[in-house]
Amino acid sequence: RKEVEQDPGPFNVPEGATVAFNCTYSNSASQSFFWYRQDCRKEPKLLMSVYSSGNEDGRFTAQLNRASQYISLLIRDSKLSDSATYLCVVNGRNTPLVFGKGTRLSVIA
Amino acid sequence: GAGVSQSPSNKVTEKGKDVELRCDPISGHTALYWYRQSLGQGLEFLIYFQGNSAPDKSGLPSDRFSAERTGGSVSTLTIQRTQQEDSAVYLCASSQWDRGLMNTEAFFGQGTRLTVV
C-alpha cells in the first residue's frame, strides 16, 4: 500500500460547483497534514494545513479523520482559477514530508 | 530574496556527463528536501536533511545520485554519468521544526529543469 494515496482525477467541474477530494495515508503515526496546490509547470505551494478539528479558509474546508486515516478537501463555488493539481501531504516526527501523486482539477466555464 | 533559490533554472547536458544542482534554502530552516518530478507525474522523494542528523537517502534511485548539505545551509545534488531517464524537474524545499519536532510548511524553489540529450 502506498504511503499516501489520492484519486488522480481529472475532476472536470463547472464553475460554481462544489468538489471534494479525499486522501488516505498508511502510517498511523503521522502527525501533521497539509494540502498543497501545484499549477502546471510551477512548484507546489501550501494551500492549507489540516487540523484535527477541521479548518476552513474561505471556500476551502479541510477535514482529518485519524481513525480512518483519511484527509479531505472541499472546494465550494469553484472558480476557473482553482484549476490545478492538489497534493495531499503527510508528516511524521522527524521524517520527510510524504506527498501524494496529486488530484487534477479542471474547472470549466 | 527570502525564498528557496535553485540554480541553474535549466540545464541541458549530454548523456554520460556529471551535473550539479544547487539549492539555497530559507535562512534558519533546518530541514531540506530534494524531490524530482517527471512530466505529468507526482513528486518523487530523493533525500532529506534535518539539522545535524544523518540524511535520509532512501529515495535516491541509484548510486549515481548523491547530495551534500554544507554548514547546514546550501545543498548540492550531484548526478554522475547522467542518463536520459534522469530528465526531470528537480525541486528543493526547506522547512522548520516546531517544538514537537514536526516539520512545518515546506517552501519550494522553482526547480531545475534537467534535460539529458
GROMACS .gro file of C-alpha atoms in nm, chain A residues 40-80:
model
   41
   40CYS     CA    1   0.117   2.349  -1.441
   41ARG     CA    2   0.496   2.378  -1.464
   42LYS     CA    3   0.516   2.552  -1.127
   43GLU     CA    4   0.639   2.447  -0.786
   44PRO     CA    5   0.393   2.324  -0.520
   45LYS     CA    6   0.263   2.584  -0.274
   46LEU     CA    7   0.085   2.538   0.055
   47LEU     CA    8  -0.291   2.571   0.028
   48MET     CA    9  -0.373   2.492   0.389
   49SER     CA   10  -0.270   2.288   0.688
   50VAL     CA   11  -0.518   2.030   0.816
   51TYR     CA   12  -0.603   2.032   1.185
   52SER     CA   13  -0.772   1.762   1.388
   53SER     CA   14  -1.077   1.977   1.446
   54GLY     CA   15  -1.109   2.059   1.077
   55ASN     CA   16  -1.046   2.403   0.938
   56GLU     CA   17  -1.187   2.639   0.684
   57ASP     CA   18  -1.029   2.911   0.474
   58GLY     CA   19  -1.282   3.093   0.263
   59ARG     CA   20  -1.418   2.850   0.006
   60PHE     CA   21  -1.184   2.572   0.119
   61THR     CA   22  -1.251   2.326   0.403
   62ALA     CA   23  -1.011   2.057   0.518
   63GLN     CA   24  -1.102   1.764   0.740
   64LEU     CA   25  -0.895   1.495   0.910
   65ASN     CA   26  -1.024   1.155   1.017
   66ARG     CA   27  -0.748   0.988   1.218
   67ALA     CA   28  -0.946   0.672   1.289
   68SER     CA   29  -0.993   0.603   0.918
   69GLN     CA   30  -0.664   0.767   0.820
   70TYR     CA   31  -0.801   0.998   0.558
   71ILE     CA   32  -0.795   1.366   0.481
   72SER     CA   33  -1.041   1.558   0.270
   73LEU     CA   34  -1.051   1.890   0.091
   74LEU     CA   35  -1.377   2.056  -0.007
   75ILE     CA   36  -1.388   2.344  -0.252
   76ARG     CA   37  -1.711   2.538  -0.274
   77ASP     CA   38  -1.818   2.773  -0.552
   78SER     CA   39  -1.534   2.660  -0.781
   79LYS     CA   40  -1.356   2.925  -0.985
   80LEU     CA   41  -1.166   2.886  -1.310
   0.00000   0.00000   0.00000
